[in-house]
Amino acid sequence: MAGRTGRSAGVYAALGLLWWATIRLAWTGMSCGDWPCLFPATATLVLITAGVLAGAAWALGHVGVANGRRVAVKAAWMLAVLRLAGEALPSWSASWPQAISAVAAFAVAGGAAGLATTPGLAARWRRLTGFGVLALVPLALMAIWLRAPL
């Protein structure tokens, strides 16, 4: 159980760093800071994200994670939830905190997905993992609401 979860988290941490670096390169290459650039920049972000997530199943298979596609699908879902919850965090202008948060979000999503898809694990633990990740969204919304000026 721990091996699958650890390998999944490690692969996803590396994918998070790759994703962050690729996004930074794409934004630098576009070098646009105006509204006419919003659509191509967003489309590039979506394509890079889809490519990284699609490559996750292949990467998991190469490090010996059984049923890598299932883990990859769960991790993509959990990563979307973590991204929504991450909106409660402050935005940073420096790039290192952004990189660390991307690596951490990917690693947590990969580890949680590895745990949630572990064969032989009691169903209640798999459900608890999924609900634990989902519980981050209302907590993040509450944090945003509490931080907002009245």
PDB file of C-alpha atoms in Angstrom:
ATOM      1  CA  MET A   1       0.000   0.000   0.000  1.00  0.00           C
ATOM      2  CA  ALA A   2       2.665   2.522   1.009  1.00  0.00           C
ATOM      3  CA  GLY A   3       4.756   1.692  -2.049  1.00  0.00           C
ATOM      4  CA  ARG A   4       1.978   2.473  -4.477  1.00  0.00           C
ATOM      5  CA  THR A   5       1.060   5.686  -2.687  1.00  0.00           C
ATOM      6  CA  GLY A   6       4.675   6.815  -2.392  1.00  0.00           C
ATOM      7  CA  ARG A   7       5.489   6.077  -6.026  1.00  0.00           C
ATOM      8  CA  SER A   8       2.314   7.864  -7.155  1.00  0.00           C
ATOM      9  CA  ALA A   9       3.137  10.908  -5.035  1.00  0.00           C
ATOM     10  CA  GLY A  10       6.729  10.980  -6.328  1.00  0.00           C
ATOM     11  CA  VAL A  11       5.684  10.732  -9.973  1.00  0.00           C
ATOM     12  CA  TYR A  12       3.084  13.444  -9.493  1.00  0.00           C
ATOM     13  CA  ALA A  13       5.539  15.708  -7.673  1.00  0.00           C
ATOM     14  CA  ALA A  14       7.871  15.435 -10.681  1.00  0.00           C
ATOM     15  CA  LEU A  15       4.941  16.046 -13.043  1.00  0.00           C
ATOM     16  CA  GLY A  16       3.975  19.110 -10.991  1.00  0.00           C
ATOM     17  CA  LEU A  17       7.447  20.566 -11.400  1.00  0.00           C
ATOM     18  CA  LEU A  18       7.390  19.762 -15.125  1.00  0.00           C
ATOM     19  CA  TRP A  19       3.953  21.355 -15.444  1.00  0.00           C
ATOM     20  CA  TRP A  20       5.036  24.502 -13.608  1.00  0.00           C
ATOM     21  CA  ALA A  21       8.245  24.873 -15.656  1.00  0.00           C
ATOM     22  CA  THR A  22       6.407  24.320 -18.940  1.00  0.00           C
ATOM     23  CA  ILE A  23       3.735  26.869 -18.024  1.00  0.00           C
ATOM     24  CA  ARG A  24       6.419  29.410 -17.078  1.00  0.00           C
ATOM     25  CA  LEU A  25       8.216  28.857 -20.387  1.00  0.00           C
ATOM     26  CA  ALA A  26       4.976  29.193 -22.339  1.00  0.00           C
ATOM     27  CA  TRP A  27       4.041  32.438 -20.580  1.00  0.00           C
ATOM     28  CA  THR A  28       7.528  33.835 -21.100  1.00  0.00           C
ATOM     29  CA  GLY A  29       7.471  32.798 -24.752  1.00  0.00           C
ATOM     30  CA  MET A  30       4.138  34.502 -25.321  1.00  0.00           C
ATOM     31  CA  SER A  31       5.346  37.627 -23.505  1.00  0.00           C
ATOM     32  CA  CYS A  32       1.971  39.240 -23.523  1.00  0.00           C
ATOM     33  CA  GLY A  33       0.326  40.957 -20.648  1.00  0.00           C
ATOM     34  CA  ASP A  34      -2.782  42.300 -22.306  1.00  0.00           C
ATOM     35  CA  TRP A  35      -6.353  41.087 -22.825  1.00  0.00           C
ATOM     36  CA  PRO A  36      -6.013  40.086 -26.510  1.00  0.00           C
ATOM     37  CA  CYS A  37      -3.611  37.396 -25.338  1.00  0.00           C
ATOM     38  CA  LEU A  38      -6.023  35.828 -22.831  1.00  0.00           C
ATOM     39  CA  PHE A  39      -7.559  33.221 -25.155  1.00  0.00           C
ATOM     40  CA  PRO A  40      -4.287  31.849 -26.596  1.00  0.00           C
ATOM     41  CA  ALA A  41      -2.675  31.868 -23.155  1.00  0.00           C
ATOM     42  CA  THR A  42      -5.594  29.988 -21.588  1.00  0.00           C
ATOM     43  CA  ALA A  43      -5.698  27.511 -24.468  1.00  0.00           C
ATOM     44  CA  THR A  44      -1.966  26.883 -24.050  1.00  0.00           C
ATOM     45  CA  LEU A  45      -2.428  26.338 -20.322  1.00  0.00           C
ATOM     46  CA  VAL A  46      -5.232  23.825 -20.949  1.00  0.00           C
ATOM     47  CA  LEU A  47      -3.216  21.944 -23.592  1.00  0.00           C
ATOM     48  CA  ILE A  48      -0.127  21.720 -21.379  1.00  0.00           C
ATOM     49  CA  THR A  49      -2.212  20.548 -18.422  1.00  0.00           C
ATOM     50  CA  ALA A  50      -4.020  17.937 -20.521  1.00  0.00           C
ATOM     51  CA  GLY A  51      -0.700  16.701 -21.922  1.00  0.00           C
ATOM     52  CA  VAL A  52       0.865  16.348 -18.481  1.00  0.00           C
ATOM     53  CA  LEU A  53      -2.185  14.569 -17.077  1.00  0.00           C
ATOM     54  CA  ALA A  54      -2.403  12.271 -20.103  1.00  0.00           C
ATOM     55  CA  GLY A  55       1.255  11.361 -19.693  1.00  0.00           C
ATOM     56  CA  ALA A  56       0.670  10.524 -16.037  1.00  0.00           C
ATOM     57  CA  ALA A  57      -0.785   7.078 -16.761  1.00  0.00           C
ATOM     58  CA  TRP A  58       2.228   6.233 -18.913  1.00  0.00           C
ATOM     59  CA  ALA A  59       4.647   7.502 -16.239  1.00  0.00           C
ATOM     60  CA  LEU A  60       2.879   5.558 -13.490  1.00  0.00           C
ATOM     61  CA  GLY A  61       3.051   2.392 -15.569  1.00  0.00           C
ATOM     62  CA  HIS A  62       6.798   2.815 -16.012  1.00  0.00           C
ATOM     63  CA  VAL A  63       7.466   3.064 -12.274  1.00  0.00           C
ATOM     64  CA  GLY A  64       5.458  -0.058 -11.527  1.00  0.00           C
ATOM     65  CA  VAL A  65       2.187   1.368 -10.253  1.00  0.00           C
ATOM     66  CA  ALA A  66      -0.428  -1.228 -11.114  1.00  0.00           C
ATOM     67  CA  ASN A  67      -3.561   0.095 -12.792  1.00  0.00           C
ATOM     68  CA  GLY A  68      -1.900   3.430 -13.558  1.00  0.00           C
ATOM     69  CA  ARG A  69      -4.825   4.704 -15.629  1.00  0.00           C
ATOM     70  CA  ARG A  70      -7.200   4.428 -12.709  1.00  0.00           C
ATOM     71  CA  VAL A  71      -4.745   6.208 -10.426  1.00  0.00           C
ATOM     72  CA  ALA A  72      -4.197   8.909 -13.068  1.00  0.00           C
ATOM     73  CA  VAL A  73      -7.933   9.561 -13.469  1.00  0.00           C
ATOM     74  CA  LYS A  74      -8.466   9.803  -9.699  1.00  0.00           C
ATOM     75  CA  ALA A  75      -5.404  12.043  -9.350  1.00  0.00           C
ATOM     76  CA  ALA A  76      -6.679  14.386 -12.094  1.00  0.00           C
ATOM     77  CA  TRP A  77     -10.004  14.680 -10.271  1.00  0.00           C
ATOM     78  CA  MET A  78      -8.262  15.296  -6.941  1.00  0.00           C
ATOM     79  CA  LEU A  79      -5.908  17.806  -8.527  1.00  0.00           C
ATOM     80  CA  ALA A  80      -8.886  19.789  -9.831  1.00  0.00           C
ATOM     81  CA  VAL A  81     -10.372  19.830  -6.325  1.00  0.00           C
ATOM     82  CA  LEU A  82      -7.026  20.861  -4.819  1.00  0.00           C
ATOM     83  CA  ARG A  83      -6.722  23.630  -7.401  1.00  0.00           C
ATOM     84  CA  LEU A  84     -10.148  24.959  -6.443  1.00  0.00           C
ATOM     85  CA  ALA A  85      -9.208  24.789  -2.760  1.00  0.00           C
ATOM     86  CA  GLY A  86      -5.894  26.502  -3.551  1.00  0.00           C
ATOM     87  CA  GLU A  87      -7.770  29.657  -4.492  1.00  0.00           C
ATOM     88  CA  ALA A  88      -7.894  30.415  -0.764  1.00  0.00           C
ATOM     89  CA  LEU A  89      -4.108  30.707  -0.684  1.00  0.00           C
ATOM     90  CA  PRO A  90      -2.485  34.080  -1.334  1.00  0.00           C
ATOM     91  CA  SER A  91      -1.042  34.658  -4.791  1.00  0.00           C
ATOM     92  CA  TRP A  92       2.690  35.116  -4.991  1.00  0.00           C
ATOM     93  CA  SER A  93       4.634  37.250  -7.391  1.00  0.00           C
ATOM     94  CA  ALA A  94       7.810  35.218  -6.785  1.00  0.00           C
ATOM     95  CA  SER A  95       8.155  32.027  -8.793  1.00  0.00           C
ATOM     96  CA  TRP A  96       9.531  29.675  -6.104  1.00  0.00           C
ATOM     97  CA  PRO A  97       6.401  29.674  -3.929  1.00  0.00           C
ATOM     98  CA  GLN A  98       4.377  28.992  -7.082  1.00  0.00           C
ATOM     99  CA  ALA A  99       6.626  26.057  -7.959  1.00  0.00           C
ATOM    100  CA  ILE A 100       6.452  24.653  -4.432  1.00  0.00           C
ATOM    101  CA  SER A 101       2.656  24.910  -4.341  1.00  0.00           C
ATOM    102  CA  ALA A 102       2.367  23.194  -7.762  1.00  0.00           C
ATOM    103  CA  VAL A 103       4.671  20.362  -6.681  1.00  0.00           C
ATOM    104  CA  ALA A 104       2.810  19.983  -3.366  1.00  0.00           C
ATOM    105  CA  ALA A 105      -0.641  19.950  -5.023  1.00  0.00           C
ATOM    106  CA  PHE A 106       0.441  17.361  -7.591  1.00  0.00           C
ATOM    107  CA  ALA A 107       2.138  15.199  -4.922  1.00  0.00           C
ATOM    108  CA  VAL A 108      -0.888  15.274  -2.611  1.00  0.00           C
ATOM    109  CA  ALA A 109      -3.218  14.429  -5.515  1.00  0.00           C
ATOM    110  CA  GLY A 110      -0.988  11.546  -6.619  1.00  0.00           C
ATOM    111  CA  GLY A 111      -0.578  10.182  -3.111  1.00  0.00           C
ATOM    112  CA  ALA A 112      -4.284  10.436  -2.330  1.00  0.00           C
ATOM    113  CA  ALA A 113      -5.173   8.790  -5.646  1.00  0.00           C
ATOM    114  CA  GLY A 114      -2.663   6.007  -4.969  1.00  0.00           C
ATOM    115  CA  LEU A 115      -4.254   5.451  -1.576  1.00  0.00           C
ATOM    116  CA  ALA A 116      -7.812   5.648  -2.928  1.00  0.00           C
ATOM    117  CA  THR A 117      -7.099   2.998  -5.577  1.00  0.00           C
ATOM    118  CA  THR A 118      -5.103   0.580  -3.425  1.00  0.00           C
ATOM    119  CA  PRO A 119      -6.520  -2.928  -3.800  1.00  0.00           C
ATOM    120  CA  GLY A 120      -7.364  -4.625  -0.543  1.00  0.00           C
ATOM    121  CA  LEU A 121      -7.811  -1.365   1.332  1.00  0.00           C
ATOM    122  CA  ALA A 122     -11.113  -1.149   3.159  1.00  0.00           C
ATOM    123  CA  ALA A 123     -13.726   0.762   1.198  1.00  0.00           C
ATOM    124  CA  ARG A 124     -14.299   3.128   4.118  1.00  0.00           C
ATOM    125  CA  TRP A 125     -10.668   4.324   3.907  1.00  0.00           C
ATOM    126  CA  ARG A 126     -10.968   4.915   0.171  1.00  0.00           C
ATOM    127  CA  ARG A 127     -14.189   6.878   0.687  1.00  0.00           C
ATOM    128  CA  LEU A 128     -12.660   8.788   3.584  1.00  0.00           C
ATOM    129  CA  THR A 129      -9.737   9.806   1.358  1.00  0.00           C
ATOM    130  CA  GLY A 130     -12.101  11.063  -1.355  1.00  0.00           C
ATOM    131  CA  PHE A 131     -14.324  12.919   1.091  1.00  0.00           C
ATOM    132  CA  GLY A 132     -11.264  14.389   2.810  1.00  0.00           C
ATOM    133  CA  VAL A 133     -10.101  15.908  -0.458  1.00  0.00           C
ATOM    134  CA  LEU A 134     -13.620  17.155  -1.246  1.00  0.00           C
ATOM    135  CA  ALA A 135     -13.881  18.736   2.211  1.00  0.00           C
ATOM    136  CA  LEU A 136     -11.080  21.126   1.244  1.00  0.00           C
ATOM    137  CA  VAL A 137     -13.370  23.072  -1.090  1.00  0.00           C
ATOM    138  CA  PRO A 138     -15.886  24.316   1.529  1.00  0.00           C
ATOM    139  CA  LEU A 139     -13.014  24.993   3.927  1.00  0.00           C
ATOM    140  CA  ALA A 140     -11.282  27.080   1.262  1.00  0.00           C
ATOM    141  CA  LEU A 141     -14.491  28.953   0.466  1.00  0.00           C
ATOM    142  CA  MET A 142     -14.935  29.703   4.144  1.00  0.00           C
ATOM    143  CA  ALA A 143     -11.337  30.969   4.357  1.00  0.00           C
ATOM    144  CA  ILE A 144     -11.912  33.258   1.362  1.00  0.00           C
ATOM    145  CA  TRP A 145     -15.148  34.546   2.880  1.00  0.00           C
ATOM    146  CA  LEU A 146     -13.487  35.226   6.244  1.00  0.00           C
ATOM    147  CA  ARG A 147     -10.609  37.052   4.574  1.00  0.00           C
ATOM    148  CA  ALA A 148     -12.836  39.264   2.420  1.00  0.00           C
ATOM    149  CA  PRO A 149     -13.385  42.828   3.621  1.00  0.00           C
ATOM    150  CA  LEU A 150     -16.865  43.668   4.822  1.00  0.00           C
TER     151      LEU A 150
END
